[in-house]
PDB file of C-alpha atoms in Angstrom:
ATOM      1  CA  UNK V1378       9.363 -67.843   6.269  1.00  0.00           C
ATOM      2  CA  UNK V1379      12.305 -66.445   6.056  1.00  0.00           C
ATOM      3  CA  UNK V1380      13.634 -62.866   7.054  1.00  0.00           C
ATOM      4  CA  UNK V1381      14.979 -61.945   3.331  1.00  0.00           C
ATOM      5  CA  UNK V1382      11.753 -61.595   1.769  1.00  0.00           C
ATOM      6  CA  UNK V1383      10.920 -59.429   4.808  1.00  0.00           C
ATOM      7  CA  UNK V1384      13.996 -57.071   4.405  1.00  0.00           C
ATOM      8  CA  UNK V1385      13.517 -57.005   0.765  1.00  0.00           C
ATOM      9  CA  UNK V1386       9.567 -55.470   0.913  1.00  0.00           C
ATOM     10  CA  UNK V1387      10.788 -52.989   3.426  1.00  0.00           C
ATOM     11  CA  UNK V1388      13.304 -51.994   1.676  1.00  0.00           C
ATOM     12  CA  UNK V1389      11.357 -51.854  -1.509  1.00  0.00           C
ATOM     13  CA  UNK V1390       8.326 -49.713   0.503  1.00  0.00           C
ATOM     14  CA  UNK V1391      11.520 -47.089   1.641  1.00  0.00           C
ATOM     15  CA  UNK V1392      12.693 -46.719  -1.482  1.00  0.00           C
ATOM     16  CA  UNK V1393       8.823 -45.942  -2.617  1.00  0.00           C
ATOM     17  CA  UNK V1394       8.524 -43.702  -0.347  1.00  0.00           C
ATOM     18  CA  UNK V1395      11.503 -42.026  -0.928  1.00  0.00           C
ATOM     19  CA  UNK V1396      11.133 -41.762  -4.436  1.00  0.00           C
ATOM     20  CA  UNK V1397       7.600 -40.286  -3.869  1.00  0.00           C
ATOM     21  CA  UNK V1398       9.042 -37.700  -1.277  1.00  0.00           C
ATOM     22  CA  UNK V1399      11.334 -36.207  -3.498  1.00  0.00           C
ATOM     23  CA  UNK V1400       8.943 -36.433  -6.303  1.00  0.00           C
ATOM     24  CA  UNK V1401       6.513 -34.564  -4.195  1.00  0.00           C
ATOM     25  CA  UNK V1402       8.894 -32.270  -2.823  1.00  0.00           C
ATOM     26  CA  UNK V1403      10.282 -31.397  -6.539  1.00  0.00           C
ATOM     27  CA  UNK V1404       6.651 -30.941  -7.455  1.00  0.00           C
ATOM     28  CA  UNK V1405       6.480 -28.436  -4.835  1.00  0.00           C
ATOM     29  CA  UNK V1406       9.142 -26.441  -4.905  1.00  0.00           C
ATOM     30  CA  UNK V1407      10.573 -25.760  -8.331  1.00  0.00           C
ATOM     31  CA  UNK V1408      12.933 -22.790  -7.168  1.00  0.00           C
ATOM     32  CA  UNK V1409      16.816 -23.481  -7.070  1.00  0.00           C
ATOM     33  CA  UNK V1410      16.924 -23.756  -3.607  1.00  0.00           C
ATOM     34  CA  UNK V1411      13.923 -26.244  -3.429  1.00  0.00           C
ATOM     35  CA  UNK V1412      12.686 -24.051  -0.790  1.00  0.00           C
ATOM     36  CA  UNK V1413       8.911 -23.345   0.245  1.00  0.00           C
ATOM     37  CA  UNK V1414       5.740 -24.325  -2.157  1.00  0.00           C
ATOM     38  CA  UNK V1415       3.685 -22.852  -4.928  1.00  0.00           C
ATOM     39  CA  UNK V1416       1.053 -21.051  -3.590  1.00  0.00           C
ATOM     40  CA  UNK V1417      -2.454 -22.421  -3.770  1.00  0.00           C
ATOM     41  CA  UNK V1418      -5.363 -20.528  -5.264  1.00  0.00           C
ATOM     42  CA  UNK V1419      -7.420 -20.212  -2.246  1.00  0.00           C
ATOM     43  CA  UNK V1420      -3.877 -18.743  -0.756  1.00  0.00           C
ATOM     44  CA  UNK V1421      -3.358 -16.289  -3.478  1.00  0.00           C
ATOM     45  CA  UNK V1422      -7.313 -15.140  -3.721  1.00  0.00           C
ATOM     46  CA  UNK V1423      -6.892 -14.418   0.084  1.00  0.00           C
ATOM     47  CA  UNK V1424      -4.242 -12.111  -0.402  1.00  0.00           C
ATOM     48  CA  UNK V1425      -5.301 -11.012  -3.603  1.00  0.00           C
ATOM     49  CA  UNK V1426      -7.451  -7.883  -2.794  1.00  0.00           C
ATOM     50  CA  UNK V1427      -5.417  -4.779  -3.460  1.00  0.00           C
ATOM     51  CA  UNK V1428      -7.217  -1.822  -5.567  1.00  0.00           C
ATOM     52  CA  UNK V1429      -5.712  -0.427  -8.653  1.00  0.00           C
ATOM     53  CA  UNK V1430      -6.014   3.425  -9.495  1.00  0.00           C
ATOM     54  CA  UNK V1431      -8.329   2.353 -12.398  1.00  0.00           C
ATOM     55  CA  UNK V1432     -10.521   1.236  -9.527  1.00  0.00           C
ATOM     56  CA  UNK V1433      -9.819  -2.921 -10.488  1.00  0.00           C
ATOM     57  CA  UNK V1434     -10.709  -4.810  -7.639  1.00  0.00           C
ATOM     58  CA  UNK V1435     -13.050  -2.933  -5.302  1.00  0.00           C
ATOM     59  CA  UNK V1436     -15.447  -4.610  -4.001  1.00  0.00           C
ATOM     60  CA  UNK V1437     -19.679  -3.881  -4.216  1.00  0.00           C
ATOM     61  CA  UNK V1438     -20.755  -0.920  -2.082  1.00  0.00           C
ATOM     62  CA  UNK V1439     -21.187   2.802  -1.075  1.00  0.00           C
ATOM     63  CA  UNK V1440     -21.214   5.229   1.467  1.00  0.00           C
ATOM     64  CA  UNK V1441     -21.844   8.801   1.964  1.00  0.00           C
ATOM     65  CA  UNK V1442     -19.640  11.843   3.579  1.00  0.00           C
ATOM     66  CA  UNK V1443     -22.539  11.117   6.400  1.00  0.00           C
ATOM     67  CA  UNK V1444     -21.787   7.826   7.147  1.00  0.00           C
ATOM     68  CA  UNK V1445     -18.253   8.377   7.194  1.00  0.00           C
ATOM     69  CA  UNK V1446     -18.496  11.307   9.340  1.00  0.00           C
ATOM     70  CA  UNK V1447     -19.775   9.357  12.082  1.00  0.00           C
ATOM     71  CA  UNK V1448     -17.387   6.067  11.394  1.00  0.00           C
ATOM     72  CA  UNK V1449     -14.786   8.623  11.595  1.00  0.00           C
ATOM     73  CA  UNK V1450     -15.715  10.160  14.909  1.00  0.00           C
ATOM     74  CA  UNK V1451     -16.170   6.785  16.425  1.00  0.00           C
ATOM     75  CA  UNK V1452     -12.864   5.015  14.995  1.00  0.00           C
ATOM     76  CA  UNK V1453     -10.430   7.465  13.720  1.00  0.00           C
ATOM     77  CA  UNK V1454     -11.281  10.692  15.237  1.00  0.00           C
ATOM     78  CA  UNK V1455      -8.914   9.522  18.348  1.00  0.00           C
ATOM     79  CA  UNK V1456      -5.346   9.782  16.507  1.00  0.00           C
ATOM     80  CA  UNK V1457      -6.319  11.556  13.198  1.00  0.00           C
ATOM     81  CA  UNK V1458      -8.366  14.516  15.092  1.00  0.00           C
ATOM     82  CA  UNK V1459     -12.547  15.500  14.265  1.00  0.00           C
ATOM     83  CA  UNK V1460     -11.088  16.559  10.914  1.00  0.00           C
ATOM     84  CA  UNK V1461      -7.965  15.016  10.145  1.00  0.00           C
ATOM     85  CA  UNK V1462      -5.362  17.896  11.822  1.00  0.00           C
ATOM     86  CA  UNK V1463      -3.784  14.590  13.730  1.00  0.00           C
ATOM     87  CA  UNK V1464      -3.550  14.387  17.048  1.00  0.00           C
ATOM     88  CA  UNK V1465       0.256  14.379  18.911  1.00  0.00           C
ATOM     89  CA  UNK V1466       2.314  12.184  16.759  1.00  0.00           C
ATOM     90  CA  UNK V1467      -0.283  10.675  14.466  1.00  0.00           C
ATOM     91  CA  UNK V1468      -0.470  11.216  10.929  1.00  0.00           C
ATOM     92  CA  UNK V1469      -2.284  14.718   9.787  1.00  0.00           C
ATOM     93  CA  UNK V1470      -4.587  13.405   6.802  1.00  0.00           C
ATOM     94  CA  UNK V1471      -5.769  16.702   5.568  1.00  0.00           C
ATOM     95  CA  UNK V1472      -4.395  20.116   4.480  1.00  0.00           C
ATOM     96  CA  UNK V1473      -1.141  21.130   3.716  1.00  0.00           C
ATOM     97  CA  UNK V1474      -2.086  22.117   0.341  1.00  0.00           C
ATOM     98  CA  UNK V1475       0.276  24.231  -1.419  1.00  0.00           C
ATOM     99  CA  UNK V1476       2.852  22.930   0.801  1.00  0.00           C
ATOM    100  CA  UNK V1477       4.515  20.440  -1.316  1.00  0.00           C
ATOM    101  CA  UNK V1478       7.609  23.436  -2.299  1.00  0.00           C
ATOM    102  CA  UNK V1479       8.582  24.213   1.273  1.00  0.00           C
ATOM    103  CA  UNK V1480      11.061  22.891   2.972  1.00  0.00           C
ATOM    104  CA  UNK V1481       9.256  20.634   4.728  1.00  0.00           C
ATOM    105  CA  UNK V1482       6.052  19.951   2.961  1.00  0.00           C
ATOM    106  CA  UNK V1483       2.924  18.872   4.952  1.00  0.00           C
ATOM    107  CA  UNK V1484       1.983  15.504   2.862  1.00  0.00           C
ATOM    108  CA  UNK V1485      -1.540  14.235   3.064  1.00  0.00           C
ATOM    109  CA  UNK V1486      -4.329  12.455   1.387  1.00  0.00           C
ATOM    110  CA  UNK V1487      -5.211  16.362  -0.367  1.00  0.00           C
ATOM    111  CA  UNK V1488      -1.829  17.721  -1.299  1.00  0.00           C
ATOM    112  CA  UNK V1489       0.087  14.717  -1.814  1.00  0.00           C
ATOM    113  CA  UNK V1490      -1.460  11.041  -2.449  1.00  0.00           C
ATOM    114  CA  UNK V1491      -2.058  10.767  -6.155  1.00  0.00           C
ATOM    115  CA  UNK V1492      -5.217   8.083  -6.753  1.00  0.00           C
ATOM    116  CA  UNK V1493      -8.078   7.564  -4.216  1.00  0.00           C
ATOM    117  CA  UNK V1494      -7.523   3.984  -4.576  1.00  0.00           C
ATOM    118  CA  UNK V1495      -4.637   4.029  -2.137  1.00  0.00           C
ATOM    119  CA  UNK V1496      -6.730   5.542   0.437  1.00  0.00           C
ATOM    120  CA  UNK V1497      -9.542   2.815  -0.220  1.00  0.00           C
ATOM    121  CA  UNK V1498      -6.851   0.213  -0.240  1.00  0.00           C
ATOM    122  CA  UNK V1499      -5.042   1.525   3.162  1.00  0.00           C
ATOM    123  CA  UNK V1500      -8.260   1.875   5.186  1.00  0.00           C
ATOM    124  CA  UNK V1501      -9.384  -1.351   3.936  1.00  0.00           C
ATOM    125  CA  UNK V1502      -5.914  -3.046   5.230  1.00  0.00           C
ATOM    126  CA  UNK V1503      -4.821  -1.548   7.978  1.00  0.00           C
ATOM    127  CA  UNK V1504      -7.869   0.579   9.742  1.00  0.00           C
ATOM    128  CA  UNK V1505      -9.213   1.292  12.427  1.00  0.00           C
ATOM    129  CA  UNK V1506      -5.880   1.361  14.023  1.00  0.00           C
ATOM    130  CA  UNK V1507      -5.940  -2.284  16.446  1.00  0.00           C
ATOM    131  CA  UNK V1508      -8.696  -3.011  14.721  1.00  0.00           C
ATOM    132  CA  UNK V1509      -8.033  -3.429  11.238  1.00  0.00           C
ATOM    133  CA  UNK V1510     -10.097  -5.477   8.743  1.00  0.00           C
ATOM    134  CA  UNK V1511     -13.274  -5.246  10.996  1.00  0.00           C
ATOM    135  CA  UNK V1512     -14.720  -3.120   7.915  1.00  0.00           C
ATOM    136  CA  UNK V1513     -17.076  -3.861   6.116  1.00  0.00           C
ATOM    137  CA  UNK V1514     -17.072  -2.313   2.168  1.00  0.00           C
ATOM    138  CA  UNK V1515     -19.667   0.325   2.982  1.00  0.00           C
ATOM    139  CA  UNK V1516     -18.177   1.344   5.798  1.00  0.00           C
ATOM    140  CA  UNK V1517     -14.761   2.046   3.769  1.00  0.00           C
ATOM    141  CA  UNK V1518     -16.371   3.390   0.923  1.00  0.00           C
ATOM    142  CA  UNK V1519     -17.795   6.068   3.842  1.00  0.00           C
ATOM    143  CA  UNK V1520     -14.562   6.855   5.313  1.00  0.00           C
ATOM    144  CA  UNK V1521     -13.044   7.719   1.816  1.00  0.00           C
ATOM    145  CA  UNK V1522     -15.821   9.900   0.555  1.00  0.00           C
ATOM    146  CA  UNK V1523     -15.439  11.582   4.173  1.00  0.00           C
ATOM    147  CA  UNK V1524     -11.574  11.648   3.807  1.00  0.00           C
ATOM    148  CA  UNK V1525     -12.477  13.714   0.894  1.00  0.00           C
ATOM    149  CA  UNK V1526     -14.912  15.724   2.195  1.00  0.00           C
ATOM    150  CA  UNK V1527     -12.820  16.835   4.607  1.00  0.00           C
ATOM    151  CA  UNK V1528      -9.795  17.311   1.264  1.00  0.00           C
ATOM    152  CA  UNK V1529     -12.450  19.784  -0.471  1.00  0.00           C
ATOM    153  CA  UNK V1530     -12.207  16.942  -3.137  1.00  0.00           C
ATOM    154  CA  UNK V1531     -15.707  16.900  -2.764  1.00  0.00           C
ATOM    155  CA  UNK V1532     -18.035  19.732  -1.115  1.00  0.00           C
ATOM    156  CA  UNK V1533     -21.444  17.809  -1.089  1.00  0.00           C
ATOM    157  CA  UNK V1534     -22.232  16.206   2.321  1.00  0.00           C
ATOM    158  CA  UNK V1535     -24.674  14.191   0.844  1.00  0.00           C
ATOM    159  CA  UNK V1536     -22.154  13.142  -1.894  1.00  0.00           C
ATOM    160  CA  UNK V1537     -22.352   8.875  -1.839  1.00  0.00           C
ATOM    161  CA  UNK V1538     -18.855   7.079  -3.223  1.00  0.00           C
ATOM    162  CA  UNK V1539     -19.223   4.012  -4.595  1.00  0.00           C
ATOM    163  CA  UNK V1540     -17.557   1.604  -7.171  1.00  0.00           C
ATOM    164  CA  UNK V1541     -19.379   2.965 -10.458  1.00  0.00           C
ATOM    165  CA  UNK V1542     -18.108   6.927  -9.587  1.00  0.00           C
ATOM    166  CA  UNK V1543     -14.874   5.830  -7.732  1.00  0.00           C
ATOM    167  CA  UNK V1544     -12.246   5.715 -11.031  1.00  0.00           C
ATOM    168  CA  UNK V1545     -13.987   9.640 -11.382  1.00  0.00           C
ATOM    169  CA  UNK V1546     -12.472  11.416  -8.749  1.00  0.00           C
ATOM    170  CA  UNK V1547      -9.623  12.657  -9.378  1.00  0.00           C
ATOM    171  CA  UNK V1548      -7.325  13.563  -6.722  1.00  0.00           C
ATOM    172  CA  UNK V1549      -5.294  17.604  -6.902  1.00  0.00           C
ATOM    173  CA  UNK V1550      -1.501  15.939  -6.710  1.00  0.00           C
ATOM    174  CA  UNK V1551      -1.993  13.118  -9.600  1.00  0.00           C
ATOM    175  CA  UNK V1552      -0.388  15.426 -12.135  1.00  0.00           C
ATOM    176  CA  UNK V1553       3.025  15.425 -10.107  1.00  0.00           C
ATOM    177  CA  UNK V1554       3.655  12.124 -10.172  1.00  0.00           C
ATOM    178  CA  UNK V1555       5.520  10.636 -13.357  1.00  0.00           C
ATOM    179  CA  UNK V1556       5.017   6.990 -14.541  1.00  0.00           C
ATOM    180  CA  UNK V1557       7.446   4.456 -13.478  1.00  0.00           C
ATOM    181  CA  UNK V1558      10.022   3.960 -16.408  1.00  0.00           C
ATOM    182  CA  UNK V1559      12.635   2.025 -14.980  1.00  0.00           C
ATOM    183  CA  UNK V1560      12.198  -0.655 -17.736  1.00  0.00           C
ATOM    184  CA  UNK V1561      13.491   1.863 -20.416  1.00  0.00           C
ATOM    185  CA  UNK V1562      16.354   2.442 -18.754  1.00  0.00           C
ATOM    186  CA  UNK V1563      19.514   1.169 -20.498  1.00  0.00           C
ATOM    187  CA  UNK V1564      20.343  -1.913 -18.674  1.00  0.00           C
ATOM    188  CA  UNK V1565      16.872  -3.061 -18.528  1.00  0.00           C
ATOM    189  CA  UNK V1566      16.382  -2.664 -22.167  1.00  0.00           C
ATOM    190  CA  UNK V1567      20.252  -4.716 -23.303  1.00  0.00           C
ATOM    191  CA  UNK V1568      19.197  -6.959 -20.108  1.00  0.00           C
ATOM    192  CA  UNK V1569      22.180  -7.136 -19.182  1.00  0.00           C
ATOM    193  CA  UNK V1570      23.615  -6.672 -15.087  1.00  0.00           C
ATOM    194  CA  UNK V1571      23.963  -3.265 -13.768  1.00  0.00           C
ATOM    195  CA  UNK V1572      27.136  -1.353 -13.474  1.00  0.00           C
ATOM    196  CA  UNK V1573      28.386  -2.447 -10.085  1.00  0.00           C
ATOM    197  CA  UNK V1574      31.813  -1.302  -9.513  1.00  0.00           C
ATOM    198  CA  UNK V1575      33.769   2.269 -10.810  1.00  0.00           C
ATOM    199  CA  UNK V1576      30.453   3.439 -12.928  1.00  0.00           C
ATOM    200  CA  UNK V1577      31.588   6.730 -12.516  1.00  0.00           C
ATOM    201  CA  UNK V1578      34.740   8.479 -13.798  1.00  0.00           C
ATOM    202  CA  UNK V1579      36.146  10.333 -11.162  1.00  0.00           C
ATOM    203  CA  UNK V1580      36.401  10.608  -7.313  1.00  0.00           C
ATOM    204  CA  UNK V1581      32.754  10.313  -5.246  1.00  0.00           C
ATOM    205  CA  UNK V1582      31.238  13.403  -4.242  1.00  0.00           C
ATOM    206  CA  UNK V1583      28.365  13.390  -1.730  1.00  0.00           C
ATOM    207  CA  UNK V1584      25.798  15.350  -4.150  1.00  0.00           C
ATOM    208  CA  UNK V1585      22.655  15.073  -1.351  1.00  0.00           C
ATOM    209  CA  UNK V1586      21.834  14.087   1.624  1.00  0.00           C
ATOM    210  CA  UNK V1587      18.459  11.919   2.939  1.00  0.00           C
ATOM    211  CA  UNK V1588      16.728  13.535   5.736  1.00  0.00           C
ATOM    212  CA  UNK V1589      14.570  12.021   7.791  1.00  0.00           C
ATOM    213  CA  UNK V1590      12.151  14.139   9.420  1.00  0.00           C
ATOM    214  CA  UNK V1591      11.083  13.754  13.580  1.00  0.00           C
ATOM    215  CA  UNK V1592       7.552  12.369  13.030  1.00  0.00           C
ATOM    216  CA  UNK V1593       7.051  13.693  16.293  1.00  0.00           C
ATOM    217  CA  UNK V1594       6.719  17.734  16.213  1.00  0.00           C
ATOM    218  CA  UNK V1595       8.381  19.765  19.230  1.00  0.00           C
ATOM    219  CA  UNK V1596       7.007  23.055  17.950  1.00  0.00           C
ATOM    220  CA  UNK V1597       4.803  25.093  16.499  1.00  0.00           C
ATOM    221  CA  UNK V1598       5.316  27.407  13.554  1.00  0.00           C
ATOM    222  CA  UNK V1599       3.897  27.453   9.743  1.00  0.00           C
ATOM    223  CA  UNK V1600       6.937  25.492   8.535  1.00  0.00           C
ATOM    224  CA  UNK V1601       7.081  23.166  11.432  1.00  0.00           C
ATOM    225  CA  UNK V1602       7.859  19.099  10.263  1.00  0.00           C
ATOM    226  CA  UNK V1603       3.968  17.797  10.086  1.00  0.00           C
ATOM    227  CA  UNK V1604       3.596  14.681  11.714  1.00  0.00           C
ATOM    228  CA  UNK V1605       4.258  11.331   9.161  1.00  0.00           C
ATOM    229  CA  UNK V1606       5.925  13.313   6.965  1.00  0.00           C
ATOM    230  CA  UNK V1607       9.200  11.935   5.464  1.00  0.00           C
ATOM    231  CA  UNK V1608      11.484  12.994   3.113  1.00  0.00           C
TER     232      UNK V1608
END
């Protein structure tokens, strides 16, 4: 037999597999630059477990300002303090209301965060600190209602949180905080690009500045920068 025949199936199988390749890889990555893959479902339901302020997404469960209490003590109490005043450099978590006007406001879950749902979704992320996602949903459900408790967002030790009263509590700052509206603006609206180059008549004046607060307070004093606290 000769060598032709030979040559000519392997070169058929190449181009086979070539063909398939790219028709796989096209399959797969649809973007301009061809880069990466669509994400499976499996992938996206494993990442897909954020909590909405209308309380979508949390999971089965409760917990009461008891049980928190003592989850706190045993895996916060370290760097947040017995009742969230912070400890050195780590964040305070409760207080500071009526701060939010000074100078340098003391931000935490009480004065400042404006749905419970972030505090669910954080402490279901990223706590115990070195530890995180070793939670269970009862066990976060009890740090929140504690995290409260210790807000005066709710006064009842024996008070139990759980997905059916969670979209209830309503947290002091929510009123402060205006809706996202960026789509109304103008160039959203014409879709067309944004104004990159002389949008403004005239010569540029610095108007404000950003400040960045030391997370990491040298002093004491009533208007001292609270620890985690950036403006």
């Amino acid at each position: 037999m000769s060598k032709f025949p030979k040559a000519s199936l392997l070169a058929a199988c190449l181009l086979a597999m070539s063909a398939g390749s790219v028709h796989a890889e096209a399959a797969s990555s649809p973007g301009p630059l061809k880069l990466g893959r669509i994400a499976t479902e499996a992938e996206i339901a494993a990442w897909d477990h954020d909590i909405r302020p209308d309380g979508k997404g949390l999971p089965d469960g409760r917990g009461t300002v008891a049980d928190g209490e003592a989850l706190f003590t045993d895996n916060c109490a370290a760097c947040h303090g017995d009742f969230g005043e912070g400890v050195g450099r780590w964040p305070v978590l409760a207080g500071g209301e009526g701060t939010l006007d000074r100078e340098r406001p003391e931000k935490t879950i009480g004065s400042y965060w404006p749905y419970l749902s972030t505090v669910y979704d954080y402490v279901n992320r990223a706590m115990p600190f070195g530890n995180a996602r070793s939670l269970g949903p009862d066990d976060v459900y009890a740090l929140t209602a504690y995290l409260l408790y210790l807000n005066d967002i709710v006064t009842d030790e024996e008070f139990e949180l759980s997905r059916e009263n969670f979209a209830d509590i309503r947290m002091p700052n929510v009123d402060n905080f205006v809706p996202d509206d960026r789509e109304r603006e103008k160039h959203y609206v014409a879709d067309t690009e944004p104004c990159m180059k002389d949008c403004k008549p005239g010569p540029v004046a610095i108007t404000m500045r950003a400040r960045v607060l030391d997370v990491t307070p040298d002093g004491g004093g009533e208007e001292g920068p609270a620890a985690g606290n950036v403006d």
